[in-house]
Amino acid sequence: MTALDLSSPVAVVGTGTMGQGIAQVALVAGHLVRLYDAAPGRAQDAADAIGARLDRLVEKDRLSAADRDAARARLSAAAELSDLADCSLVVEAVLERLDVKQELFRALEDVVGEDCLLATNTSSLSVTAIGGALRNPGRLVGLHFFNPAPLLPLVEVVSGFATDVTSATRAYETARAWGKTPVACADTPGFIVNRIARPYYAEAFAVYEAQGADPATIDAVLRESGGFKMGAFELTDLIGQDVNESVTHSVWQSFFQDVRFTPSLAQRRLVESGRLGRKSGQGWYDHGPEAEPAEPHTAEPAQAPAYVVAEGDLGPASELLALIREAGIQVREDEEDHGTRLVLPSGGQLALADGQTSVEFRDVVYFDLALDYRRATRIALSASQDTAPKTLAEAIGLFQALGKDVSVIGDVPGMIVARTVARIVDLAHDAVAKGVATEEDIDTAMRLGVNYPLGPFEWSRRLGRNWAYALLDDLHLRDPSGRYAPSLALYRHAYATDKREGSTS
């Protein structure tokens, strides 16, 4: 099954921001495009707006004047739904309500030909439920574009329970022919991106609710240590707190209130107060015209230790040993110890976040996971009220000697980056085990859809196949609500690896 021929007319129903974006993508790809909107005059307004955007592309030398003129000639506004009768593909981008979408597609079935492909751009509703109202649900597929559609490459191609393989394949190939990067997924709540991305927001909010750190510090650690483009608080302010919470609530409800997807009470209060983010001028941050940027907590300068004793290779943080030596700090190796910690001159220990808390041990400071310890510009440390001040000062001084800003947060198990990545990895393994999508498509979706520095399986391979399971298992012991219970898929993944390597750890 191949992509739609360029001679095939494409229709977009619903002419808001997303509908206009999808129409522009199909138009620039070379199709005849018809716009329809139930509100009189809106389709023509949308066509004019798309024409203006094409003008701007010409001004930026991204489109030739001849191609713009040809595209404008292929674009038209439809006065009636019946004007879409000869279209080979109709994509809807109307109100995100099941009854509205079902009514639209029932009407379209009476208008278009039997071989017309029908597609919904829904981001939160069930493709199966939308198609359930049709005489022929096999021709309905999800084509979930990301906003702004002309710029973002990802398209989730969603097969409902009744979607024909030929329909899904044609939609996939058409999206690719339009210059997009399609990924195939089953009809599951949140599809790929909105399902697997939930922990990115949830864990940041949980650290905040536990008074582990303030939003600016959590965001800075996610960016400067985790390698994410935006922190969870600034990102949800950009998306809109109401929009982000609505998606979280929808996924949670769709999974029968699974505790792994529980919404944040702090975010609920933010929405209730009308603090919706940038669009309202206030969210987690103040976005007023005279607002000062919120600054993360950064530790005052401290003296670096003269040496450290390495117990083991530090696992995923092994790169630190080379950085410590390069900074002129002696690394003494304890060849008889097979742990993964650094012992400081004071006798205190420095360990990578593992899901345990500092208060459980005598004089232990935890440090957070980093995407790349050499390039990271900030490292978070976690200590308890029982941690010796000398130990914490040495730990701060050590990382400052490596050129890092240091943020000291509360005694939060799994810290910030580590617990977030572990949960994302877990949900990704669970999704593959349940047939939602392939590992490759999940990695692609998370990199392109939400701009993650690595896909979940790339993280998993880099960190070691047992890392996420071990961290979540420790977290689950400390919070037995089920939120951090590792999935059976992650357990099998970790256990099979240990068995092959002859390990019983």
Coordinates of N, CA, C and O in Angstrom, one line a residue, residues 148-262:
P148 N 3.4 23.2 16.3 CA 2.8 23.6 15.0 C 3.1 22.5 13.9 O 4.2 22.1 13.7
A149 N 2.0 22.0 13.3 CA 2.1 20.9 12.4 C 3.1 21.1 11.2 O 3.8 20.2 10.8
P150 N 3.2 22.3 10.6 CA 4.2 22.5 9.6 C 5.7 22.4 10.0 O 6.5 22.1 9.2
L151 N 5.9 22.6 11.3 CA 7.3 22.6 11.8 C 7.7 21.3 12.5 O 8.8 20.8 12.3
L152 N 6.8 20.7 13.3 CA 7.2 19.5 14.0 C 7.1 18.3 13.2 O 6.1 18.1 12.5
P153 N 8.1 17.4 13.1 CA 8.1 16.3 12.2 C 7.3 15.1 12.6 O 6.9 14.3 11.7
L154 N 7.0 14.9 13.9 CA 6.3 13.7 14.3 C 4.8 13.6 14.0 O 4.1 14.6 14.1
V155 N 4.4 12.4 13.5 CA 3.0 12.1 13.4 C 2.8 10.7 13.9 O 3.4 9.8 13.5
E156 N 1.9 10.6 14.9 CA 1.5 9.3 15.4 C 0.4 8.8 14.6 O -0.7 9.4 14.5
V157 N 0.6 7.6 14.0 CA -0.4 6.9 13.2 C -1.0 5.9 14.0 O -0.4 4.9 14.3
V158 N -2.3 6.1 14.4 CA -2.9 5.3 15.5 C -4.0 4.4 14.8 O -4.9 4.8 14.1
S159 N -3.8 3.1 15.1 CA -4.8 2.1 14.6 C -5.8 1.8 15.7 O -5.4 1.3 16.8
G160 N -7.1 2.1 15.4 CA -8.1 1.7 16.4 C -8.3 0.2 16.3 O -7.7 -0.5 15.5
F161 N -9.1 -0.3 17.2 CA -9.4 -1.8 17.3 C -9.9 -2.3 15.9 O -9.6 -3.5 15.6
A162 N -10.7 -1.5 15.2 CA -11.2 -2.0 14.0 C -10.6 -1.4 12.7 O -11.0 -1.7 11.6
T163 N -9.5 -0.7 12.9 CA -8.8 -0.1 11.7 C -8.2 -1.1 10.8 O -7.5 -2.0 11.3
D164 N -8.4 -1.1 9.5 CA -7.8 -2.0 8.6 C -6.3 -1.7 8.5 O -5.9 -0.6 8.5
V165 N -5.6 -2.8 8.3 CA -4.1 -2.6 8.1 C -3.8 -1.8 6.9 O -2.9 -0.9 6.9
T166 N -4.6 -1.9 5.8 CA -4.4 -1.1 4.6 C -4.6 0.3 4.9 O -3.9 1.2 4.3
S167 N -5.6 0.7 5.7 CA -5.9 2.1 6.0 C -4.7 2.7 6.8 O -4.2 3.8 6.5
A168 N -4.2 1.9 7.8 CA -3.1 2.4 8.6 C -1.9 2.6 7.8 O -1.1 3.6 7.9
T169 N -1.6 1.6 6.9 CA -0.4 1.7 6.1 C -0.5 2.9 5.1 O 0.5 3.6 4.9
R170 N -1.6 3.1 4.5 CA -1.8 4.2 3.6 C -1.6 5.5 4.3 O -0.9 6.5 3.8
A171 N -2.1 5.6 5.5 CA -2.0 6.9 6.3 C -0.5 7.1 6.7 O 0.0 8.2 6.6
Y172 N 0.2 6.0 7.1 CA 1.6 6.1 7.4 C 2.4 6.5 6.3 O 3.3 7.4 6.4
E173 N 2.2 5.9 5.1 CA 3.0 6.3 3.9 C 2.7 7.7 3.4 O 3.6 8.4 2.9
T174 N 1.5 8.1 3.6 CA 1.1 9.4 3.2 C 1.8 10.5 4.1 O 2.3 11.5 3.6
A175 N 1.8 10.2 5.4 CA 2.5 11.2 6.3 C 4.0 11.2 5.9 O 4.6 12.3 5.9
R176 N 4.6 10.1 5.6 CA 6.0 10.1 5.2 C 6.2 10.9 3.9 O 7.2 11.6 3.8
A177 N 5.3 10.7 3.0 CA 5.4 11.4 1.7 C 5.3 12.9 1.9 O 5.8 13.7 1.1
W178 N 4.6 13.3 2.9 CA 4.4 14.7 3.2 C 5.7 15.3 4.0 O 5.6 16.5 4.4
G179 N 6.7 14.5 4.1 CA 7.9 15.0 4.8 C 7.9 14.8 6.3 O 8.8 15.3 7.0
K180 N 6.9 14.1 6.8 CA 6.9 13.9 8.3 C 7.6 12.6 8.6 O 7.9 11.7 7.8
T181 N 7.8 12.4 9.9 CA 8.3 11.2 10.5 C 7.2 10.4 11.2 O 6.9 10.8 12.4
P182 N 6.6 9.4 10.6 CA 5.4 8.8 11.2 C 5.9 7.6 12.1 O 7.0 7.0 11.9
V183 N 5.2 7.4 13.2 CA 5.4 6.2 14.0 C 4.0 5.5 14.2 O 3.0 6.2 14.3
A184 N 4.0 4.2 14.2 CA 2.8 3.4 14.3 C 2.5 3.1 15.7 O 3.5 2.7 16.4
C185 N 1.3 3.2 16.1 CA 1.0 2.8 17.5 C -0.5 2.3 17.6 O -1.3 2.7 16.7
A186 N -0.7 1.5 18.6 CA -2.1 1.0 18.8 C -2.9 2.1 19.6 O -2.3 3.1 20.1
D187 N -4.2 1.9 19.6 CA -5.1 2.9 20.2 C -5.1 2.7 21.7 O -5.8 1.9 22.3
T188 N -4.2 3.4 22.4 CA -4.0 3.3 23.8 C -4.1 4.7 24.4 O -3.8 5.7 23.7
P189 N -4.6 4.9 25.6 CA -4.7 6.2 26.2 C -3.4 7.0 26.1 O -2.3 6.5 26.6
G190 N -3.4 8.2 25.5 CA -2.2 9.0 25.3 C -1.3 8.6 24.1 O -0.3 9.3 23.9
F191 N -1.7 7.5 23.4 CA -0.9 7.0 22.3 C 0.5 6.7 22.8 O 0.7 6.1 23.9
I192 N 1.5 7.2 22.1 CA 2.9 7.0 22.6 C 3.4 8.2 23.5 O 3.7 8.0 24.7
V193 N 3.4 9.4 22.9 CA 4.0 10.5 23.6 C 3.3 10.9 24.8 O 3.9 11.0 25.9
N194 N 2.0 11.1 24.8 CA 1.3 11.6 26.0 C 1.2 10.5 27.0 O 0.9 10.8 28.2
R195 N 1.4 9.3 26.7 CA 1.4 8.2 27.7 C 2.7 8.2 28.4 O 2.8 8.2 29.6
I196 N 3.8 8.1 27.6 CA 5.1 7.9 28.2 C 5.7 9.2 28.8 O 6.6 9.1 29.7
A197 N 5.2 10.3 28.4 CA 5.7 11.6 28.9 C 5.2 12.0 30.3 O 5.7 12.9 30.9
R198 N 4.1 11.3 30.8 CA 3.5 11.7 32.0 C 4.5 11.8 33.2 O 4.4 12.7 34.0
P199 N 5.4 10.9 33.4 CA 6.3 11.0 34.5 C 7.2 12.3 34.5 O 7.7 12.7 35.5
Y200 N 7.5 12.8 33.3 CA 8.3 14.0 33.2 C 7.7 15.1 34.0 O 8.4 15.8 34.7
Y201 N 6.4 15.3 33.9 CA 5.7 16.3 34.7 C 5.4 15.8 36.1 O 5.7 16.5 37.1
A202 N 4.9 14.6 36.2 CA 4.5 14.0 37.5 C 5.6 14.0 38.5 O 5.4 14.3 39.7
E203 N 6.8 13.6 38.1 CA 7.9 13.5 39.1 C 8.4 14.8 39.5 O 8.8 15.0 40.7
A204 N 8.5 15.8 38.6 CA 8.8 17.1 39.0 C 7.9 17.7 40.0 O 8.3 18.3 41.0
F205 N 6.6 17.5 39.7 CA 5.5 18.0 40.7 C 5.6 17.3 42.0 O 5.4 17.9 43.1
A206 N 5.9 16.0 42.0 CA 6.0 15.2 43.2 C 7.2 15.7 44.1 O 7.0 15.8 45.3
V207 N 8.3 16.0 43.5 CA 9.4 16.6 44.2 C 9.1 17.9 44.9 O 9.4 18.2 46.0
Y208 N 8.4 18.7 44.1 CA 7.9 20.0 44.6 C 6.9 19.8 45.8 O 7.0 20.5 46.8
E209 N 6.0 18.9 45.6 CA 5.0 18.7 46.6 C 5.6 18.2 47.9 O 5.1 18.4 49.0
A210 N 6.7 17.4 47.8 CA 7.4 16.9 48.9 C 8.3 17.9 49.5 O 9.1 17.6 50.5
Q211 N 8.3 19.2 49.0 CA 9.2 20.2 49.4 C 10.6 19.9 49.3 O 11.5 20.4 50.0
G212 N 10.9 19.1 48.2 CA 12.3 18.7 48.0 C 13.1 19.9 47.3 O 14.3 20.0 47.5
A213 N 12.4 20.7 46.5 CA 13.0 21.8 45.8 C 11.9 22.7 45.2 O 10.8 22.2 45.0
D214 N 12.3 23.9 44.8 CA 11.4 24.8 44.2 C 11.4 24.6 42.7 O 12.3 24.0 42.1
P215 N 10.3 25.1 42.0 CA 10.2 24.9 40.5 C 11.5 25.3 39.8 O 11.9 24.6 38.9
A216 N 12.1 26.5 40.1 CA 13.2 26.9 39.3 C 14.4 26.0 39.5 O 15.1 25.7 38.5
T217 N 14.6 25.4 40.7 CA 15.7 24.5 40.9 C 15.5 23.2 40.2 O 16.4 22.6 39.5
I218 N 14.2 22.7 40.2 CA 13.9 21.4 39.6 C 14.1 21.6 38.1 O 14.7 20.7 37.4
D219 N 13.6 22.7 37.5 CA 13.7 22.9 36.1 C 15.2 23.0 35.7 O 15.6 22.4 34.6
A220 N 16.0 23.7 36.5 CA 17.4 23.9 36.1 C 18.1 22.5 36.2 O 19.0 22.2 35.3
V221 N 17.8 21.7 37.1 CA 18.4 20.3 37.2 C 18.0 19.5 36.0 O 18.9 18.8 35.4
L222 N 16.7 19.5 35.6 CA 16.3 18.8 34.4 C 17.0 19.2 33.2 O 17.4 18.4 32.3
R223 N 17.2 20.5 33.0 CA 17.9 21.1 31.8 C 19.4 20.8 31.9 O 20.0 20.3 31.0
E224 N 20.0 21.3 32.9 CA 21.5 21.4 33.0 C 22.1 20.1 33.4 O 23.3 19.9 33.1
S225 N 21.4 19.2 34.0 CA 21.9 17.8 34.3 C 21.3 16.8 33.5 O 22.0 15.9 32.9
G226 N 20.0 16.8 33.3 CA 19.3 15.8 32.6 C 19.4 16.0 31.1 O 19.1 15.0 30.3
G227 N 19.7 17.2 30.6 CA 19.8 17.4 29.2 C 18.5 17.7 28.5 O 18.5 17.7 27.2
F228 N 17.4 17.9 29.2 CA 16.1 18.2 28.6 C 16.1 19.7 28.2 O 16.7 20.5 28.8
K229 N 15.4 20.0 27.1 CA 15.4 21.3 26.6 C 14.7 22.3 27.5 O 15.1 23.4 27.6
M230 N 13.6 21.8 28.1 CA 12.9 22.7 29.1 C 12.5 21.9 30.3 O 12.3 20.7 30.2
G231 N 12.5 22.6 31.4 CA 12.1 21.9 32.7 C 10.6 21.7 32.7 O 9.8 22.3 31.9
A232 N 10.1 20.9 33.6 CA 8.7 20.5 33.6 C 7.8 21.7 33.9 O 6.7 21.8 33.4
F233 N 8.2 22.6 34.8 CA 7.4 23.7 35.2 C 7.3 24.7 34.1 O 6.2 25.3 33.8
E234 N 8.4 25.1 33.5 CA 8.4 26.1 32.4 C 7.7 25.5 31.2 O 7.0 26.2 30.5
L235 N 7.8 24.2 31.0 CA 7.1 23.6 29.8 C 5.6 23.6 30.0 O 4.9 23.9 29.1
T236 N 5.1 23.2 31.2 CA 3.7 23.2 31.4 C 3.1 24.7 31.4 O 2.0 24.9 31.0
D237 N 3.9 25.7 31.8 CA 3.5 27.0 31.7 C 3.3 27.4 30.2 O 2.5 28.2 29.9
L238 N 4.2 26.9 29.4 CA 4.1 27.2 28.0 C 2.9 26.5 27.3 O 2.2 27.1 26.5
I239 N 2.7 25.2 27.7 CA 1.6 24.4 27.1 C 0.3 25.0 27.6 O -0.7 25.1 26.8
G240 N 0.3 25.4 28.8 CA -1.0 25.8 29.5 C -1.3 24.8 30.6 O -1.4 23.6 30.3
Q241 N -1.4 25.2 31.8 CA -1.6 24.3 32.9 C -2.9 23.5 32.8 O -3.0 22.4 33.1
D242 N -3.9 24.2 32.3 CA -5.2 23.6 32.0 C -5.1 22.5 31.0 O -5.7 21.4 31.1
V243 N -4.4 22.8 29.9 CA -4.2 21.8 28.8 C -3.4 20.6 29.3 O -3.8 19.4 29.1
N244 N -2.3 20.8 30.0 CA -1.5 19.7 30.4 C -2.2 18.9 31.5 O -2.1 17.6 31.4
E245 N -2.9 19.5 32.4 CA -3.6 18.8 33.4 C -4.8 18.0 32.8 O -5.0 16.8 33.2
S246 N -5.4 18.5 31.8 CA -6.5 17.8 31.1 C -6.0 16.5 30.5 O -6.7 15.5 30.6
V247 N -4.9 16.6 29.8 CA -4.3 15.4 29.2 C -3.9 14.4 30.3 O -4.2 13.2 30.2
T248 N -3.3 14.8 31.4 CA -2.9 13.9 32.5 C -4.2 13.3 33.0 O -4.2 12.0 33.3
H249 N -5.2 14.1 33.3 CA -6.5 13.5 33.8 C -7.1 12.5 32.9 O -7.6 11.5 33.3
S250 N -7.1 12.8 31.6 CA -7.7 11.9 30.6 C -7.0 10.6 30.6 O -7.6 9.5 30.6
V251 N -5.6 10.6 30.6 CA -4.9 9.4 30.6 C -5.2 8.6 31.9 O -5.4 7.4 31.8
W252 N -5.2 9.3 33.0 CA -5.4 8.6 34.3 C -6.8 8.0 34.3 O -6.9 6.8 34.7
Q253 N -7.8 8.7 33.9 CA -9.2 8.1 33.8 C -9.3 7.0 32.8 O -9.9 5.9 33.1
S254 N -8.6 7.1 31.7 CA -8.7 6.1 30.7 C -8.0 4.8 31.1 O -8.4 3.7 30.6
F255 N -7.0 4.9 32.0 CA -6.4 3.7 32.6 C -7.0 3.3 33.9 O -6.4 2.7 34.7
F256 N -8.3 3.7 34.0 CA -9.1 3.3 35.2 C -8.4 3.7 36.5 O -8.3 3.0 37.5
Q257 N -7.9 5.0 36.5 CA -7.3 5.7 37.6 C -6.1 4.9 38.1 O -5.8 4.8 39.3
D258 N -5.3 4.4 37.2 CA -4.0 3.8 37.5 C -3.2 4.8 38.3 O -2.9 5.9 37.8
V259 N -2.6 4.3 39.4 CA -1.9 5.2 40.3 C -0.6 5.8 39.6 O -0.1 6.9 40.0
R260 N -0.1 5.1 38.6 CA 1.1 5.6 37.9 C 0.8 6.9 37.1 O 1.8 7.6 36.8
F261 N -0.4 7.2 36.9 CA -0.8 8.4 36.1 C -1.5 9.4 36.9 O -2.1 10.3 36.4
T262 N -1.5 9.3 38.2 CA -2.3 10.1 39.1 C -1.9 11.6 38.9 O -0.7 12.0 38.9

